[in-house]
């Protein structure tokens, strides 16, 4: 059902590109689509990246800049998470733990997609204070830094996507874009970019400021303590299952669903809206990442609350939840891009036929 017309801001955002891809002295990797007729060939080459190439990219890292303490932490964490998955696939858990883990992971994912990403980073809609508090707590479930830091990095990512100022620069290889950036010293250009983006609006939100000031006091209990103790207390789950499956395996799944957007969605798929962007539509990631996999659209029109032309609970659940809450005025000022603007942008920088085929090809 369509959102309330009284609350929905159907602004055309005709200045979308000017607002989000401003000219800067820092070199952009994105070629002018009018001058790059061979873009299709370039896209085909991108799609043929192999595991061997990923291995080569990893070897070419400057190992003197590796953060070995973070490497150790992530290795230990993933060993514990894999053991939790082993207990899951061998059915060594109570059914209540399985249900709890699924919904807790889902809540953490929505905390990122609906809250940190669409609400706070892009200001694609507004939300009632109660919704913001819930989304803040759900962000803590995902344990991906405070809303302020996550949003700051993501604004830099959009302004200088896939350059050295992008902390998940996909041009540095699949592994780096996926999770290598967490184990590597931050590039000086990323630090410079953080100082150049305006994030004053974020700390103007008392919910964001509170979480940022007391992040670990809030996030550690919500992410680790509650999902470990709650199954043990309410249905007598063992500590091993509660910690390895309900906490660590659940968190690992949330991590990788987010990281896949940084890696897979910047390397694999198709580009109907703007061929010059290093961001792809990926219909596998669409449902897996709760509607964030339609990445070419999102980078072309970052302030659209839908993040895609693809609709439906299965393909874009984040959008449907925003629209559902809009019926009760819990979300308002839903920003969209007009069909006319999408048409013009696609004709100028994308592929009209591919856009129509992609929309009808979604399962």
Coordinates of C-alpha atoms in Angstrom, one line a residue:
X1 CA 0.0 0.0 0.0
X2 CA 1.3 3.5 -0.9
X3 CA 2.5 5.8 1.9
X4 CA 0.2 8.6 3.1
X5 CA 0.3 11.4 0.7
X6 CA 0.1 14.0 3.5
X7 CA 3.4 12.8 5.0
X8 CA 5.3 11.8 1.9
X9 CA 7.6 14.3 0.3
X10 CA 7.6 13.5 -3.4
X11 CA 10.3 15.9 -4.3
X12 CA 11.9 15.3 -7.6
X13 CA 15.4 15.9 -6.2
X14 CA 16.5 17.3 -9.6
X15 CA 19.7 18.5 -8.0
X16 CA 20.5 15.0 -6.6
X17 CA 23.8 14.6 -8.5
X18 CA 25.0 18.0 -7.6
X19 CA 24.2 17.5 -3.9
X20 CA 25.9 14.1 -3.6
X21 CA 28.7 14.0 -6.3
X22 CA 30.2 17.5 -6.0
X23 CA 33.2 18.5 -8.0
X24 CA 36.4 18.3 -6.0
X25 CA 40.1 18.6 -6.6
X26 CA 40.4 15.0 -5.5
X27 CA 40.5 12.8 -8.6
X28 CA 37.4 10.7 -9.2
X29 CA 37.7 7.2 -10.8
X30 CA 34.3 7.5 -12.5
X31 CA 34.7 8.2 -16.3
X32 CA 32.3 10.5 -18.1
X33 CA 29.7 8.2 -19.7
X34 CA 29.5 10.4 -22.7
X35 CA 33.2 9.9 -23.4
X36 CA 33.5 6.3 -22.4
X37 CA 31.7 4.2 -25.1
X38 CA 33.6 1.1 -24.1
X39 CA 32.0 1.0 -20.7
X40 CA 30.1 -2.2 -21.5
X41 CA 33.4 -4.0 -22.1
X42 CA 34.8 -2.7 -18.8
X43 CA 31.7 -4.0 -17.0
X44 CA 32.1 -7.5 -18.6
X45 CA 35.7 -7.6 -17.3
X46 CA 34.6 -6.6 -13.8
X47 CA 32.1 -9.5 -13.8
X48 CA 34.8 -12.0 -14.6
X49 CA 36.9 -11.4 -11.5
X50 CA 38.0 -14.8 -10.2
X51 CA 39.0 -16.2 -6.8
X52 CA 42.6 -16.2 -8.2
X53 CA 42.4 -12.4 -8.7
X54 CA 41.0 -12.0 -5.2
X55 CA 44.0 -14.0 -3.9
X56 CA 46.4 -11.8 -5.9
X57 CA 44.8 -8.6 -4.6
X58 CA 45.3 -9.9 -1.1
X59 CA 49.0 -10.7 -1.7
X60 CA 49.5 -7.2 -3.1
X61 CA 48.5 -5.5 0.2
X62 CA 51.2 -3.6 2.1
X63 CA 51.7 -6.1 5.0
X64 CA 53.5 -3.5 7.0
X65 CA 50.2 -1.7 7.4
X66 CA 48.2 -4.7 8.6
X67 CA 46.7 -4.4 12.1
X68 CA 47.6 -7.8 13.5
X69 CA 45.6 -7.4 16.7
X70 CA 42.5 -6.9 14.6
X71 CA 43.4 -9.9 12.4
X72 CA 43.8 -12.0 15.5
X73 CA 40.5 -10.8 16.9
X74 CA 38.6 -11.5 13.7
X75 CA 40.1 -14.9 13.3
X76 CA 39.1 -15.9 16.9
X77 CA 35.7 -14.4 16.4
X78 CA 35.1 -16.4 13.2
X79 CA 36.3 -19.6 14.7
X80 CA 33.8 -19.3 17.5
X81 CA 31.1 -18.3 15.0
X82 CA 31.8 -21.3 12.7
X83 CA 31.5 -23.6 15.7
X84 CA 28.1 -22.0 16.4
X85 CA 27.1 -22.7 12.9
X86 CA 28.3 -26.3 13.3
X87 CA 26.0 -26.6 16.3
X88 CA 23.2 -25.2 14.2
X89 CA 23.6 -27.5 11.2
X90 CA 23.9 -30.5 13.5
X91 CA 20.8 -29.5 15.4
X92 CA 22.4 -29.2 18.8
X93 CA 20.3 -26.4 20.0
X94 CA 16.8 -25.8 21.3
X95 CA 14.2 -24.6 18.7
X96 CA 13.6 -21.4 20.8
X97 CA 17.3 -20.5 20.3
X98 CA 16.9 -20.9 16.5
X99 CA 13.9 -18.6 16.4
X100 CA 15.5 -16.1 18.7
X101 CA 18.7 -16.0 16.7
X102 CA 16.9 -15.4 13.4
X103 CA 14.8 -12.5 14.7
X104 CA 17.7 -10.9 16.7
X105 CA 19.9 -11.0 13.5
X106 CA 17.0 -9.6 11.5
X107 CA 16.6 -6.8 14.0
X108 CA 20.3 -6.0 13.8
X109 CA 20.2 -5.9 10.0
X110 CA 17.2 -3.5 10.1
X111 CA 19.1 -1.3 12.6
X112 CA 21.7 -0.8 9.9
X113 CA 19.6 -0.7 6.7
X114 CA 16.6 1.3 7.9
X115 CA 18.2 3.2 10.7
X116 CA 21.9 4.0 10.3
X117 CA 21.8 3.9 6.5
X118 CA 18.6 5.3 5.2
X119 CA 17.4 7.4 8.1
X120 CA 20.6 8.9 9.6
X121 CA 23.2 8.8 6.8
X122 CA 21.0 9.9 3.9
X123 CA 18.1 11.6 5.7
X124 CA 15.8 9.8 3.3
X125 CA 12.9 10.0 5.8
X126 CA 12.1 11.3 9.3
X127 CA 11.1 9.2 12.2
X128 CA 9.2 9.5 15.5
X129 CA 11.5 9.6 18.6
X130 CA 10.3 6.1 19.7
X131 CA 11.2 4.7 16.3
X132 CA 14.6 6.3 16.5
X133 CA 15.3 4.9 19.9
X134 CA 14.3 1.4 18.7
X135 CA 16.5 1.8 15.6
X136 CA 19.4 2.9 17.8
X137 CA 19.1 -0.2 20.0
X138 CA 18.9 -2.3 16.8
X139 CA 22.0 -0.7 15.6
X140 CA 23.7 -1.8 18.8
X141 CA 22.7 -5.4 18.0
X142 CA 24.7 -5.2 14.7
X143 CA 27.7 -3.8 16.6
X144 CA 29.1 -1.8 13.6
X145 CA 30.3 1.3 15.4
X146 CA 28.1 4.1 16.6
X147 CA 25.5 5.6 14.3
X148 CA 27.6 8.8 14.1
X149 CA 30.8 7.0 13.0
X150 CA 29.0 4.7 10.6
X151 CA 27.1 7.5 9.0
X152 CA 30.2 9.7 8.7
X153 CA 32.2 6.9 6.9
X154 CA 29.2 6.3 4.6
X155 CA 28.9 9.9 3.6
X156 CA 32.5 9.9 2.7
X157 CA 32.0 6.7 0.8
X158 CA 29.3 8.3 -1.3
X159 CA 31.1 11.5 -2.0
X160 CA 34.4 9.8 -3.0
X161 CA 33.2 6.3 -3.9
X162 CA 35.9 3.8 -4.8
X163 CA 38.8 6.2 -4.4
X164 CA 41.4 6.3 -1.7
X165 CA 39.1 8.4 0.3
X166 CA 36.6 5.5 0.4
X167 CA 37.3 3.3 3.4
X168 CA 36.0 0.2 1.5
X169 CA 37.5 1.2 -1.9
X170 CA 36.6 -1.8 -4.1
X171 CA 39.4 -0.9 -6.5
X172 CA 41.8 -2.3 -3.9
X173 CA 40.3 -5.8 -4.4
X174 CA 37.4 -7.9 -3.2
X175 CA 38.9 -8.9 0.1
X176 CA 39.9 -5.4 1.1
X177 CA 36.4 -4.1 0.2
X178 CA 34.7 -6.9 2.1
X179 CA 36.6 -7.0 5.3
X180 CA 40.3 -6.3 4.7
X181 CA 39.7 -2.6 5.5
X182 CA 39.0 -3.5 9.1
X183 CA 42.5 -5.2 9.4
X184 CA 44.4 -2.4 7.6
X185 CA 45.6 1.0 8.6
X186 CA 43.2 3.7 7.6
X187 CA 44.3 5.5 4.4
X188 CA 45.2 9.2 5.1
X189 CA 42.8 10.3 2.5
X190 CA 39.9 8.6 4.4
X191 CA 40.9 10.6 7.5
X192 CA 41.0 13.8 5.4
X193 CA 37.6 13.0 3.9
X194 CA 36.0 12.6 7.3
X195 CA 37.0 16.1 8.2
X196 CA 35.4 17.4 5.0
X197 CA 31.9 16.0 5.3
X198 CA 29.3 17.8 7.4
X199 CA 27.9 15.5 10.1
X200 CA 26.7 18.2 12.5
X201 CA 23.1 17.1 11.9
X202 CA 23.8 13.7 13.4
X203 CA 25.0 15.0 16.8
X204 CA 22.0 17.3 16.8
X205 CA 19.8 14.2 17.3
X206 CA 19.9 13.4 21.0
X207 CA 19.4 9.7 20.3
X208 CA 22.5 9.6 18.1
X209 CA 24.5 11.8 20.5
X210 CA 23.6 9.6 23.5
X211 CA 24.6 6.4 21.7
X212 CA 27.9 7.9 20.4
X213 CA 28.9 9.2 23.9
X214 CA 28.1 5.9 25.7
X215 CA 28.4 3.5 22.8
X216 CA 30.2 0.6 24.5
X217 CA 28.1 0.9 27.6
X218 CA 25.0 0.5 25.5
X219 CA 26.2 -1.8 22.7
X220 CA 28.1 -4.4 24.6
X221 CA 25.1 -5.5 26.7
X222 CA 22.7 -5.4 23.8
X223 CA 25.0 -7.2 21.3
X224 CA 26.7 -9.8 23.6
X225 CA 25.2 -10.1 27.1
X226 CA 21.5 -10.2 26.3
X227 CA 21.6 -12.8 23.5
X228 CA 23.8 -15.0 25.7
X229 CA 22.0 -14.8 29.0
X230 CA 18.4 -14.6 27.7
X231 CA 18.3 -18.1 26.1
X232 CA 20.0 -19.6 29.1
X233 CA 17.5 -18.0 31.5
X234 CA 14.2 -18.4 29.7
X235 CA 14.6 -21.9 28.1
X236 CA 17.7 -23.4 29.7
X237 CA 19.9 -23.2 26.7
X238 CA 23.5 -24.2 27.3
X239 CA 26.1 -21.4 27.5
X240 CA 28.1 -22.9 24.6
X241 CA 25.1 -22.7 22.2
X242 CA 23.9 -19.3 23.5
X243 CA 27.3 -17.7 23.1
X244 CA 28.6 -19.4 19.9
X245 CA 25.3 -19.5 18.0
X246 CA 22.9 -16.9 19.4
X247 CA 25.7 -14.3 19.8
X248 CA 28.7 -14.9 17.7
X249 CA 27.3 -16.8 14.6
X250 CA 24.4 -14.4 14.6
X251 CA 26.7 -11.4 14.6
X252 CA 29.0 -12.8 11.9
X253 CA 26.0 -13.2 9.6
X254 CA 25.0 -9.6 10.2
X255 CA 28.6 -8.5 9.6
X256 CA 28.9 -10.3 6.3
X257 CA 25.5 -9.3 5.0
X258 CA 26.6 -5.6 5.4
X259 CA 30.1 -6.3 4.1
X260 CA 28.8 -7.9 0.9
X261 CA 27.3 -4.6 -0.1
X262 CA 30.8 -3.1 0.1
X263 CA 32.4 -5.9 -1.9
X264 CA 29.9 -7.9 -4.0
X265 CA 27.6 -5.0 -4.8
X266 CA 30.6 -2.9 -6.0
X267 CA 32.0 -5.7 -8.2
X268 CA 29.2 -7.9 -9.5
X269 CA 25.8 -7.4 -11.2
X270 CA 24.5 -4.9 -13.7
X271 CA 24.3 -1.2 -14.0
X272 CA 21.0 0.1 -15.5
X273 CA 21.1 3.7 -14.1
X274 CA 24.7 4.8 -14.3
X275 CA 27.4 2.8 -16.1
X276 CA 30.2 5.1 -14.7
X277 CA 29.5 4.1 -11.1
X278 CA 31.4 1.2 -9.4
X279 CA 28.1 0.1 -7.9
X280 CA 25.9 -2.7 -9.3
X281 CA 22.4 -4.0 -9.0
X282 CA 22.5 -7.5 -7.5
X283 CA 19.3 -9.5 -7.2
X284 CA 20.8 -12.1 -4.9
X285 CA 21.9 -9.5 -2.4
X286 CA 18.5 -7.7 -2.7
X287 CA 16.6 -10.0 -0.3
X288 CA 19.7 -11.1 1.6
X289 CA 20.7 -7.6 2.6
X290 CA 17.1 -6.5 3.3
X291 CA 16.8 -4.4 0.2
X292 CA 20.2 -2.9 0.0
X293 CA 21.5 -4.9 -2.9
X294 CA 20.1 -2.6 -5.6
X295 CA 23.2 -0.6 -5.4
X296 CA 23.5 1.1 -8.8
X297 CA 20.1 2.8 -8.1
X298 CA 21.2 3.8 -4.6
X299 CA 24.4 5.4 -5.7
X300 CA 22.6 7.2 -8.5
X301 CA 19.8 8.4 -6.2
X302 CA 21.1 8.1 -2.6
X303 CA 18.4 10.2 -0.9
X304 CA 15.5 8.0 -2.2
X305 CA 14.1 6.2 0.9
X306 CA 13.2 3.2 -1.4
X307 CA 16.9 2.6 -2.4
X308 CA 15.5 0.9 -5.5
X309 CA 12.7 0.7 -8.0
X310 CA 12.2 -2.9 -6.9
X311 CA 9.3 -3.2 -4.5
X312 CA 7.9 -6.1 -2.4
X313 CA 8.5 -7.6 1.0
X314 CA 10.8 -10.2 -0.4
X315 CA 13.1 -8.0 -2.4
X316 CA 13.0 -4.7 -0.4
X317 CA 11.7 -5.4 3.1
X318 CA 13.3 -2.2 4.6
X319 CA 11.2 -0.1 2.2
X320 CA 8.0 -1.9 3.1
X321 CA 8.6 -1.4 6.8
X322 CA 9.2 2.3 6.4
X323 CA 6.0 2.5 4.4
X324 CA 4.0 0.5 6.9
X325 CA 5.1 2.8 9.8
X326 CA 4.2 5.7 7.6
X327 CA 0.5 4.7 7.9
X328 CA 0.7 5.5 11.6
X329 CA 2.8 8.7 11.1
X330 CA 5.8 7.0 12.8
X331 CA 7.8 7.7 9.7
X332 CA 7.3 10.9 7.7
X333 CA 8.8 13.1 4.9
X334 CA 9.6 10.1 2.7
X335 CA 11.9 11.4 0.0
X336 CA 11.6 9.9 -3.5
X337 CA 13.0 10.6 -7.0
X338 CA 10.4 11.3 -9.7
X339 CA 10.0 8.8 -12.5
X340 CA 10.8 11.6 -15.0
X341 CA 14.1 12.3 -13.3
X342 CA 15.0 8.5 -13.2
X343 CA 14.1 8.3 -16.9
X344 CA 16.3 11.3 -17.8
X345 CA 19.2 10.0 -15.7
X346 CA 18.9 6.5 -17.2
X347 CA 18.9 7.9 -20.8
X348 CA 21.9 10.0 -20.1
X349 CA 24.1 7.7 -18.1
X350 CA 22.6 4.2 -18.0
X351 CA 20.8 1.6 -20.2
X352 CA 17.1 2.0 -20.7
X353 CA 16.6 -1.5 -22.0
X354 CA 18.6 -3.1 -19.2
X355 CA 16.5 -1.1 -16.7
X356 CA 13.2 -2.5 -18.0
X357 CA 14.6 -6.0 -18.3
X358 CA 16.0 -5.9 -14.8
X359 CA 12.7 -4.8 -13.3
X360 CA 10.8 -7.6 -15.0
X361 CA 13.5 -10.2 -14.3
X362 CA 13.4 -10.0 -10.5
X363 CA 12.1 -13.2 -9.0

